[in-house]
Amino acid sequence: MSSSERLIYLPLGGAGEVGMNAYVYGYGRPGKERYLLVDLGVTFPDMDGTPGVDLIFPDMAWLIERRDRLDGIVITHGHEDHIGALGHFWNELRVPVYCRRFTGALAARKMEEHGADFNAIEIVQPYPAMTKAGPFKFSMVPLSHSIPESSGVLIETPAGRIMHSGDFKLDGSPVVGEAFDAEMFDGIAKKGIKVLTCDSTNVGVNHPGRSESTVGPAITDLVKGASGMVVATTFASNVARVKTLAEAGVAAGRSVCLLGRAMQRMVATAKETGVLTDFPNTVPSEEAVQIPRENLMLIVTGSQGERRAASAQLSRGKYLGLKLAQGDMFLFSSKTIPGNERGVLRIVNAYSEMGVDVVDDSSGDYHVSGHANGPDLQAFRELMHPEMVVPMHGEHRMLRKHAEQAQASGTPSIIAVNGTMVDLTGPVPEVAEYIETGRVYLDGAVKVGAMDGIVRSRLKMAMNGHVLVTLILENDEPLGEPWAEISGLAEVGRSNAPLAEVIEADVDQFLGRAGDATLADDDKIEEQIHRIVRQACSKEIGKKPEVTVVTSRLT
Amino acid sequence: MSSSERLIYLPLGGAGEVGMNAYVYGYGRPGKERYLLVDLGVTFPDMDGTPGVDLIFPDMAWLIERRDRLDGIVITHGHEDHIGALGHFWNELRVPVYCRRFTGALAARKMEEHGADFNAIEIVQPYPAMTKAGPFKFSMVPLSHSIPESSGVLIETPAGRIMHSGDFKLDGSPVVGEAFDAEMFDGIAKKGIKVLTCDSTNVGVNHPGRSESTVGPAITDLVKGASGMVVATTFASNVARVKTLAEAGVAAGRSVCLLGRAMQRMVATAKETGVLTDFPNTVPSEEAVQIPRENLMLIVTGSQGERRAASAQLSRGKYLGLKLAQGDMFLFSSKTIPGNERGVLRIVNAYSEMGVDVVDDSSGDYHVSGHANGPDLQAFRELMHPEMVVPMHGEHRMLRKHAEQAQASGTPSIIAVNGTMVDLTGPVPEVAEYIETGRVYLDGAVKVGAMDGIVRSRLKMAMNGHVLVTLILENDEPLGEPWAEISGLAEVGRSNAPLAEVIEADVDQFLGRAGDATLADDDKIEEQIHRIVRQACSKEIGKKPEVTVVTSRLT
């Protein structure tokens, strides 16, 4: 390795937040590096800041500008926050996409949906198989998580070896997929790990994580003890959990029915790709309606309270002929992601009104996390004994805690949020430069920049309402009266006159008094009418709305 | 008591939700009852459903129509969800407002702010003092909660005695205010309680609640162990906690400074009304800036992440000359109310970026709830041995669990959500009728009905954006070209032409082809243009916006 070459790490998404993972590694002379992108995920919008937005992407402009130096995209696993933006950006990147088989099946569908060339997907075998991409050689190293075939990426570069963990936990018996293989990782570590880039989401949890296999007995007991219909929800992609739930149903002598498109599709994909075997027989919903409720178990989508998922549909009444009733049980074999509390509680209360018993994960018996907790991260780091740790995937507080944990045990670390290009070449990680990054919204069918003001203008209308004023001028003289139309505002205010009429009268009065110079100038008219409308609304209803003025001129 | 008279209970708010408590009791012949209202609170808006709304009230129309039969309003305590709507509705009710002294001081300010006559407030002494209001005699019975002077209401009627708990916990050493007095309640119960109307919010917590006094030692240890500045937040109205925090600061040899208007005002009110004594000396912020950080403790507003509160201001930088830095500590001596997670995490991450250590209540050491848990409710019910229990204040799932708990121990109960008029006259509670209830929004300065569609129309603009089309017709013929103005939508779509121009061209084409009958009919024009705009936007940007069409006609 020439002393002028360097190894860099640049998170474009996922560092400083939970969601939209996108991590760039680069190797070469500064400004001439070849790149490898690990993951290309989305994050989800909310009413607070992104109403009407469909998806949120990392801003990939930096990498798109340098795509001639990008040698490939590696996808660690099939969760939306790691894979969801692939179809939306592939046409702008056009490089091979490397992943394992199950992830590849999910990736292919995503790419096909968005007109990307799914032939770009190259299915790779897990460690010890290695794949070459530019100056990098990499290998997918099985690490369990809450979706099959989740993998870390071992990246070999002339400057040293990187272990990029992806999302992971240490699970000796994950129900579906490969168990954590400490010996294999010990073997990897023996050849020397320069950098451990590592999941941080659960660093704040102080007890060791529990195995996926521990929830089976408790769920089975719960289902066996139920007298009415049992309905359980979890993330569809948590195939191991879906299997555990289905087996619990069978063990309780129940027929099992999968409800929700994602649930059926995910189980089908897992079977097709060979990651899921011995899944119990299920019945379709048409058959399920004929089965006595005490002999039936539904496994449904919608653990986060999503309005259109099966769990929410069932909470509103009949869904595909199935209806819950007094004495039935609904199990959340999941945790509520922060921000989704209201949607989940809406469902819980709807079930309460039906007399359905809702069981959630508050006991800790029916759900375990897919992420490594604080002590697990410590153990994994000790096993890998890297020269340095770069905490990734997590809010700032998590990256910080993770870096502190590493430093406390003598391993150099760094807090590198999105846009921080880190030079990994030397003995400690060092900031090389800061890149401008951000978010891009998928709004309907188009991508808009988070800072473009488009969504901000919608938020303002949502908060303040909207007033439209139209007027016609003929030879710079008002023709007829101005017209006001209000949206999202009370129709009548303090004076008890219709608000639109109050606005029209105020604008009319202004036009009657305005001088020739004002009437000849659209900008001046607009500025004045803005002010008048906001004053009138403030006085009448105590709000200052957004205002649009349309001046039509006839000559 | 004539057999034709009845005792009723009607929740107008708070039953089926946490927030906006408003409970009506009635006694008399059906349709001629005299009423007593207990509490008149608000609930808070959110971006999900009520963007731009200032406050949410229970719809009081039913009671306002019958205000000639209302004998008084009793306020149990000064939390916004029990007192917040008083100033907004008093002018429509105009009856005496009964409460204890501290609550009265808060109520008076609220009423004054909204032009209500605060002379209507009648300060009453606690039990055993009784007050007469119509056919009712009532007494405020001290029960601790997370605000001083919280009280249950013992209501004596010719049909029997009601114990209305208000929000409460069983606390033998509440730091500020009266300790729970089991003997006194035993005495009350001995004379017979017909109905226990009871707080349900914490019914799902399965361990007994902890006393307010238990957090002091842990907080004191924490503050003593801190090396930089210590900043702590809690609800300002939790005067006992504020005192505990201040005493911890003093015990650690620190000067204490209260930041945030609500914090200063609440402590001042508590001192003035005599409920708070021996509060440590504090320093104003102008002095605090001169004190070395290791000798300073701030107690600040904003435990729920409110953007304008002191905690959020400090997380964004300097506030009143004070600024946090690496090595300082921020303590949430509070829990995050569901729905406020994002705002709180925003602050936590901002502090993480500053290098400030954030301590939250996850250990359970630095915060206790103000509500009775499941076992406490059981104990209180056993102490009161009422003939029946009516669960109040809680989401449906909480009311249901509470009713089940009562029934399981042999006490008749009922799930009565807002609008359910319950007849309490007989041996078991029975639904008398259902009253139409709902929510009213304070939107700026005006009250609008939740179902009026005003806020819904704002939500639609937030989700879908807005397109305005104006056109001028002269003698039913288009004059010039139509004009389109877009708000909250991408300016350019799939065709790479400006969206507004695409819309204008499509509308122009329609106008060119439209027959005389269409052009003579504003409704038809509007309907067609709506359709055309939504089609154009759907094709160009994949969104179907809200559309306003303004047609001006010249003759």
Tab-separated table of C-alpha atoms in Angstrom, chain B residues 144-487:
chain	number	residue	atom	x	y	z
B	144	SER	CA	-52.424	12.931	47.144
B	145	HIS	CA	-51.468	13.203	43.479
B	146	SER	CA	-48.678	14.964	41.571
B	147	ILE	CA	-49.964	18.452	42.349
B	148	PRO	CA	-50.809	20.020	45.705
B	149	GLU	CA	-54.270	19.834	47.239
B	150	SER	CA	-55.620	17.233	44.857
B	151	SER	CA	-58.887	16.002	46.321
B	152	GLY	CA	-61.571	13.460	45.915
B	153	VAL	CA	-65.145	14.724	46.109
B	154	LEU	CA	-67.552	13.156	48.558
B	155	ILE	CA	-71.025	13.938	47.208
B	156	GLU	CA	-74.056	13.370	49.375
B	157	THR	CA	-77.365	13.017	47.568
B	158	PRO	CA	-80.796	11.873	48.692
B	159	ALA	CA	-80.092	8.652	46.752
B	160	GLY	CA	-76.833	7.929	48.508
B	161	ARG	CA	-73.233	9.013	48.835
B	162	ILE	CA	-70.736	9.140	46.000
B	163	MET	CA	-66.972	9.121	46.371
B	164	HIS	CA	-65.488	10.668	43.227
B	165	SER	CA	-61.751	10.013	43.514
B	166	GLY	CA	-60.327	12.538	41.083
B	167	ASP	CA	-56.759	11.662	40.096
B	168	PHE	CA	-55.056	10.159	43.094
B	169	LYS	CA	-52.537	7.836	44.636
B	170	LEU	CA	-52.204	6.413	48.127
B	171	ASP	CA	-49.177	8.212	49.504
B	172	GLY	CA	-48.323	8.116	53.186
B	173	SER	CA	-45.568	10.753	52.789
B	174	PRO	CA	-46.188	12.934	49.753
B	175	VAL	CA	-43.483	15.562	50.613
B	176	VAL	CA	-45.978	18.397	50.034
B	177	GLY	CA	-49.582	18.314	51.231
B	178	GLU	CA	-51.655	15.862	53.234
B	179	ALA	CA	-50.614	12.236	53.588
B	180	PHE	CA	-53.159	9.572	52.736
B	181	ASP	CA	-55.344	9.207	55.803
B	182	ALA	CA	-56.755	5.689	55.847
B	183	GLU	CA	-58.569	6.321	59.112
B	184	MET	CA	-60.409	9.301	57.713
B	185	PHE	CA	-61.498	7.303	54.647
B	186	ASP	CA	-62.513	4.449	56.864
B	187	GLY	CA	-64.695	6.878	58.755
B	188	ILE	CA	-66.239	8.124	55.531
B	189	ALA	CA	-66.834	4.579	54.336
B	190	LYS	CA	-68.531	3.600	57.588
B	191	LYS	CA	-71.466	5.864	56.752
B	192	GLY	CA	-71.881	3.959	53.482
B	193	ILE	CA	-70.643	4.682	49.979
B	194	LYS	CA	-73.094	3.943	47.219
B	195	VAL	CA	-70.803	4.746	44.289
B	196	LEU	CA	-67.037	4.939	43.950
B	197	THR	CA	-66.226	6.802	40.747
B	198	CYS	CA	-62.550	6.105	40.367
B	199	ASP	CA	-59.371	7.058	38.462
B	200	SER	CA	-58.326	4.257	36.078
B	201	THR	CA	-55.166	5.468	34.346
B	202	ASN	CA	-52.701	3.167	36.134
B	203	VAL	CA	-54.962	0.137	36.619
B	204	GLY	CA	-52.669	-1.864	34.322
B	205	VAL	CA	-49.621	-1.450	36.560
B	206	ASN	CA	-49.409	-4.542	38.695
B	207	HIS	CA	-47.193	-3.432	41.558
B	208	PRO	CA	-48.179	-1.053	44.370
B	209	GLY	CA	-47.298	2.582	43.720
B	210	ARG	CA	-44.331	4.194	45.432
B	211	SER	CA	-44.396	7.248	47.634
B	212	GLU	CA	-43.190	10.603	46.397
B	213	SER	CA	-40.769	10.599	49.333
B	214	THR	CA	-38.822	7.632	47.928
B	215	VAL	CA	-37.203	9.554	45.072
B	216	GLY	CA	-35.453	12.135	47.271
B	217	PRO	CA	-32.496	10.013	48.422
B	218	ALA	CA	-31.713	8.700	44.926
B	219	ILE	CA	-31.904	12.164	43.371
B	220	THR	CA	-29.717	13.582	46.144
B	221	ASP	CA	-27.077	10.887	45.545
B	222	LEU	CA	-27.177	11.563	41.821
B	223	VAL	CA	-26.714	15.305	42.219
B	224	LYS	CA	-23.972	14.850	44.799
B	225	GLY	CA	-22.103	12.602	42.364
B	226	ALA	CA	-22.283	15.043	39.465
B	227	SER	CA	-19.221	17.050	38.492
B	228	GLY	CA	-20.589	19.659	36.068
B	229	MET	CA	-23.808	21.646	36.031
B	230	VAL	CA	-26.951	19.691	36.900
B	231	VAL	CA	-30.208	20.466	35.124
B	232	ALA	CA	-33.395	18.684	36.141
B	233	THR	CA	-36.856	18.843	34.647
B	234	THR	CA	-40.274	17.779	35.876
B	235	PHE	CA	-43.817	19.119	35.535
B	236	ALA	CA	-43.872	22.538	37.168
B	237	SER	CA	-47.128	21.662	38.901
B	238	ASN	CA	-45.444	18.732	40.630
B	239	VAL	CA	-44.449	21.075	43.432
B	240	ALA	CA	-43.370	18.236	45.720
B	241	ARG	CA	-40.897	17.026	43.108
B	242	VAL	CA	-39.627	20.535	42.484
B	243	LYS	CA	-39.007	20.807	46.209
B	244	THR	CA	-37.235	17.443	46.282
B	245	LEU	CA	-35.019	18.506	43.385
B	246	ALA	CA	-34.222	21.857	44.984
B	247	GLU	CA	-33.371	20.204	48.298
B	248	ALA	CA	-31.105	17.731	46.497
B	249	GLY	CA	-29.299	20.675	44.911
B	250	VAL	CA	-28.826	22.376	48.269
B	251	ALA	CA	-27.682	19.123	49.899
B	252	ALA	CA	-25.024	18.898	47.185
B	253	GLY	CA	-23.859	22.420	47.997
B	254	ARG	CA	-25.289	23.959	44.866
B	255	SER	CA	-27.185	27.157	44.195
B	256	VAL	CA	-30.600	26.424	42.736
B	257	CYS	CA	-32.168	28.393	39.881
B	258	LEU	CA	-35.721	27.888	38.586
B	259	LEU	CA	-36.006	28.365	34.817
B	260	GLY	CA	-39.175	28.703	32.786
B	261	ARG	CA	-42.161	30.883	33.533
B	262	ALA	CA	-44.448	28.017	34.585
B	263	MET	CA	-41.832	26.754	37.043
B	264	GLN	CA	-41.441	30.117	38.739
B	265	ARG	CA	-45.140	30.850	38.758
B	266	MET	CA	-46.157	27.470	40.159
B	267	VAL	CA	-43.648	27.655	43.022
B	268	ALA	CA	-44.741	31.224	43.758
B	269	THR	CA	-48.416	30.235	43.792
B	270	ALA	CA	-47.705	27.266	46.037
B	271	LYS	CA	-45.849	29.527	48.490
B	272	GLU	CA	-48.520	32.239	48.400
B	273	THR	CA	-51.326	29.795	49.088
B	274	GLY	CA	-49.385	28.223	51.920
B	275	VAL	CA	-49.124	24.722	50.467
B	276	LEU	CA	-45.370	25.026	50.024
B	277	THR	CA	-43.201	25.862	53.003
B	278	ASP	CA	-39.475	25.584	53.614
B	279	PHE	CA	-38.637	25.801	49.931
B	280	PRO	CA	-34.886	26.403	49.594
B	281	ASN	CA	-33.641	29.808	48.500
B	282	THR	CA	-33.131	30.156	44.786
B	283	VAL	CA	-31.069	32.494	42.627
B	284	PRO	CA	-32.321	34.311	39.531
B	285	SER	CA	-30.782	33.421	36.153
B	286	GLU	CA	-28.794	36.671	36.111
B	287	GLU	CA	-26.971	35.467	39.211
B	288	ALA	CA	-26.785	31.866	38.057
B	289	VAL	CA	-24.604	32.801	35.074
B	290	GLN	CA	-21.924	33.962	37.541
B	291	ILE	CA	-21.871	30.729	39.525
B	292	PRO	CA	-19.296	28.030	38.651
B	293	ARG	CA	-21.133	25.198	36.888
B	294	GLU	CA	-20.174	22.593	39.491
B	295	ASN	CA	-21.956	24.720	42.098
B	296	LEU	CA	-25.168	25.215	40.118
B	297	MET	CA	-28.391	23.294	39.675
B	298	LEU	CA	-31.156	24.385	37.311
B	299	ILE	CA	-34.734	23.150	37.651
B	300	VAL	CA	-36.432	23.738	34.335
B	301	THR	CA	-39.711	23.379	32.449
B	302	GLY	CA	-40.142	21.116	29.423
B	303	SER	CA	-40.130	17.511	30.641
B	304	GLN	CA	-42.243	16.547	27.609
B	305	GLY	CA	-39.869	18.043	25.054
B	306	GLU	CA	-42.034	21.108	24.429
B	307	ARG	CA	-40.220	23.199	21.833
B	308	ARG	CA	-40.488	26.508	23.648
B	309	ALA	CA	-39.812	25.308	27.166
B	310	ALA	CA	-36.504	25.858	28.951
B	311	SER	CA	-35.258	22.282	28.423
B	312	ALA	CA	-35.614	22.586	24.638
B	313	GLN	CA	-34.130	26.090	24.596
B	314	LEU	CA	-31.089	24.857	26.513
B	315	SER	CA	-30.734	21.932	24.109
B	316	ARG	CA	-30.478	24.389	21.239
B	317	GLY	CA	-27.826	26.601	22.841
B	318	LYS	CA	-27.646	29.549	25.200
B	319	TYR	CA	-30.792	30.411	27.179
B	320	LEU	CA	-30.866	33.445	29.457
B	321	GLY	CA	-27.092	33.413	29.366
B	322	LEU	CA	-26.843	29.791	30.510
B	323	LYS	CA	-25.354	27.074	28.313
B	324	LEU	CA	-24.745	23.388	28.922
B	325	ALA	CA	-21.422	21.796	28.092
B	326	GLN	CA	-19.475	18.541	28.080
B	327	GLY	CA	-19.661	16.890	31.484
B	328	ASP	CA	-22.936	18.484	32.588
B	329	MET	CA	-25.893	16.329	33.547
B	330	PHE	CA	-29.542	16.566	32.527
B	331	LEU	CA	-32.111	14.654	34.598
B	332	PHE	CA	-35.627	13.803	33.461
B	333	SER	CA	-37.427	13.422	36.801
B	334	SER	CA	-40.542	12.589	34.818
B	335	LYS	CA	-41.961	10.071	32.417
B	336	THR	CA	-42.660	10.720	28.765
B	337	ILE	CA	-46.375	10.858	28.016
B	338	PRO	CA	-47.215	8.614	25.021
B	339	GLY	CA	-47.082	10.726	21.887
B	340	ASN	CA	-44.312	12.996	23.189
B	341	GLU	CA	-41.468	10.521	22.561
B	342	ARG	CA	-40.138	12.250	19.454
B	343	GLY	CA	-39.932	15.653	21.091
B	344	VAL	CA	-38.168	14.258	24.149
B	345	LEU	CA	-35.680	12.242	22.067
B	346	ARG	CA	-34.914	15.336	20.000
B	347	ILE	CA	-33.697	17.009	23.198
B	348	VAL	CA	-31.849	13.947	24.436
B	349	ASN	CA	-29.895	13.696	21.181
B	350	ALA	CA	-29.176	17.418	21.153
B	351	TYR	CA	-27.692	17.065	24.649
B	352	SER	CA	-25.738	14.020	23.482
B	353	GLU	CA	-24.169	16.202	20.789
B	354	MET	CA	-23.112	18.655	23.509
B	355	GLY	CA	-21.554	15.864	25.549
B	356	VAL	CA	-24.168	16.234	28.305
B	357	ASP	CA	-25.069	13.078	30.229
B	358	VAL	CA	-28.796	12.492	30.157
B	359	VAL	CA	-30.417	10.510	32.964
B	360	ASP	CA	-34.006	9.412	32.493
B	361	ASP	CA	-36.526	7.546	34.629
B	362	SER	CA	-35.776	4.123	33.106
B	363	SER	CA	-34.132	2.986	36.335
B	364	GLY	CA	-37.292	3.878	38.259
B	365	ASP	CA	-35.191	5.731	40.830
B	366	TYR	CA	-35.859	9.336	39.882
B	367	HIS	CA	-39.580	9.416	39.232
B	368	VAL	CA	-42.792	7.957	40.636
B	369	SER	CA	-46.272	8.202	39.180
B	370	GLY	CA	-49.058	10.282	40.706
B	371	HIS	CA	-51.720	7.680	39.997
B	372	ALA	CA	-52.877	4.649	41.953
B	373	ASN	CA	-51.704	1.357	40.441
B	374	GLY	CA	-53.788	-1.818	40.156
B	375	PRO	CA	-53.148	-3.069	43.723
B	376	ASP	CA	-53.720	0.446	45.123
B	377	LEU	CA	-57.110	0.663	43.428
B	378	GLN	CA	-57.966	-2.699	44.910
B	379	ALA	CA	-56.917	-1.515	48.377
B	380	PHE	CA	-58.823	1.755	48.102
B	381	ARG	CA	-61.957	-0.048	46.945
B	382	GLU	CA	-61.690	-2.470	49.858
B	383	LEU	CA	-61.352	0.463	52.226
B	384	MET	CA	-64.364	2.282	50.775
B	385	HIS	CA	-66.463	-0.882	50.180
B	386	PRO	CA	-68.834	0.900	47.818
B	387	GLU	CA	-72.028	-0.680	46.480
B	388	MET	CA	-70.727	-0.123	42.949
B	389	VAL	CA	-67.640	1.140	41.120
B	390	VAL	CA	-67.728	3.393	38.074
B	391	PRO	CA	-64.273	3.510	36.473
B	392	MET	CA	-63.448	6.952	35.083
B	393	HIS	CA	-60.464	8.772	33.576
B	394	GLY	CA	-58.828	6.286	31.265
B	395	GLU	CA	-58.757	4.796	27.813
B	396	HIS	CA	-61.323	2.078	27.138
B	397	ARG	CA	-58.786	-0.655	27.924
B	398	MET	CA	-58.205	0.923	31.342
B	399	LEU	CA	-61.889	1.349	32.165
B	400	ARG	CA	-62.431	-2.258	31.133
B	401	LYS	CA	-59.608	-3.611	33.270
B	402	HIS	CA	-60.796	-1.552	36.230
B	403	ALA	CA	-64.386	-2.778	35.851
B	404	GLU	CA	-63.137	-6.362	35.609
B	405	GLN	CA	-61.042	-5.898	38.745
B	406	ALA	CA	-64.053	-4.601	40.689
B	407	GLN	CA	-66.375	-7.315	39.417
B	408	ALA	CA	-63.798	-9.995	40.194
B	409	SER	CA	-63.952	-8.959	43.836
B	410	GLY	CA	-67.738	-8.897	43.829
B	411	THR	CA	-68.449	-5.190	43.331
B	412	PRO	CA	-70.873	-4.333	40.512
B	413	SER	CA	-69.284	-2.087	37.892
B	414	ILE	CA	-69.845	-0.725	34.400
B	415	ILE	CA	-67.815	0.539	31.461
B	416	ALA	CA	-69.267	3.974	30.763
B	417	VAL	CA	-67.490	6.005	28.090
B	418	ASN	CA	-68.167	9.650	27.295
B	419	GLY	CA	-71.842	10.160	26.548
B	420	THR	CA	-73.059	7.156	28.522
B	421	MET	CA	-75.616	8.353	31.049
B	422	VAL	CA	-75.617	5.860	33.878
B	423	ASP	CA	-78.478	5.475	36.344
B	424	LEU	CA	-76.939	4.903	39.776
B	425	THR	CA	-80.224	4.758	41.684
B	426	GLY	CA	-80.602	0.991	41.917
B	427	PRO	CA	-78.300	-1.658	43.349
B	428	VAL	CA	-76.232	-1.872	40.136
B	429	PRO	CA	-75.234	0.794	37.624
B	430	GLU	CA	-77.419	0.770	34.509
B	431	VAL	CA	-77.188	2.634	31.228
B	432	ALA	CA	-80.026	5.170	31.096
B	433	GLU	CA	-79.335	6.625	27.683
B	434	TYR	CA	-76.620	7.722	25.287
B	435	ILE	CA	-75.937	11.431	24.848
B	436	GLU	CA	-74.206	12.819	21.781
B	437	THR	CA	-70.797	14.051	22.868
B	438	GLY	CA	-67.586	14.920	21.131
B	439	ARG	CA	-64.706	17.318	21.002
B	440	VAL	CA	-64.449	21.012	20.381
B	441	TYR	CA	-61.207	22.575	19.155
B	442	LEU	CA	-59.854	25.926	20.161
B	443	ASP	CA	-58.419	27.016	16.811
B	444	GLY	CA	-56.792	30.393	17.234
B	445	ALA	CA	-59.464	32.396	19.017
B	446	VAL	CA	-62.535	30.428	17.965
B	447	LYS	CA	-64.121	27.136	18.952
B	448	VAL	CA	-64.766	24.776	16.085
B	449	GLY	CA	-66.413	21.371	16.228
B	450	ALA	CA	-64.172	18.369	15.686
B	451	MET	CA	-66.602	17.159	13.050
B	452	ASP	CA	-66.949	20.509	11.244
B	453	GLY	CA	-64.340	19.488	8.702
B	454	ILE	CA	-62.188	22.562	9.205
B	455	VAL	CA	-59.200	20.729	10.604
B	456	ARG	CA	-59.827	17.786	8.295
B	457	SER	CA	-59.485	20.121	5.346
B	458	ARG	CA	-56.124	21.314	6.705
B	459	LEU	CA	-54.999	17.698	7.103
B	460	LYS	CA	-55.912	17.024	3.492
B	461	MET	CA	-53.829	19.984	2.342
B	462	ALA	CA	-50.941	18.698	4.465
B	463	MET	CA	-51.140	15.249	2.918
B	464	ASN	CA	-52.008	16.106	-0.653
B	465	GLY	CA	-50.925	19.683	-1.329
B	466	HIS	CA	-53.134	22.276	-2.972
B	467	VAL	CA	-53.747	23.527	-6.495
B	468	LEU	CA	-55.602	26.713	-7.237
B	469	VAL	CA	-57.007	27.397	-10.691
B	470	THR	CA	-58.471	30.761	-11.652
B	471	LEU	CA	-60.165	31.592	-14.909
B	472	ILE	CA	-62.124	34.492	-16.297
B	473	LEU	CA	-65.152	34.120	-18.526
B	474	GLU	CA	-66.661	36.975	-20.526
B	475	ASN	CA	-70.177	36.306	-21.743
B	476	ASP	CA	-69.550	32.613	-21.028
B	477	GLU	CA	-66.403	32.554	-23.159
B	478	PRO	CA	-62.900	32.127	-21.677
B	479	LEU	CA	-61.039	35.411	-21.514
B	480	GLY	CA	-57.296	34.860	-21.665
B	481	GLU	CA	-55.786	31.682	-20.296
B	482	PRO	CA	-56.434	29.898	-17.004
B	483	TRP	CA	-53.928	30.378	-14.213
B	484	ALA	CA	-52.727	27.609	-11.883
B	485	GLU	CA	-50.874	28.070	-8.629
B	486	ILE	CA	-49.504	25.121	-6.685
B	487	SER	CA	-48.750	24.930	-2.949
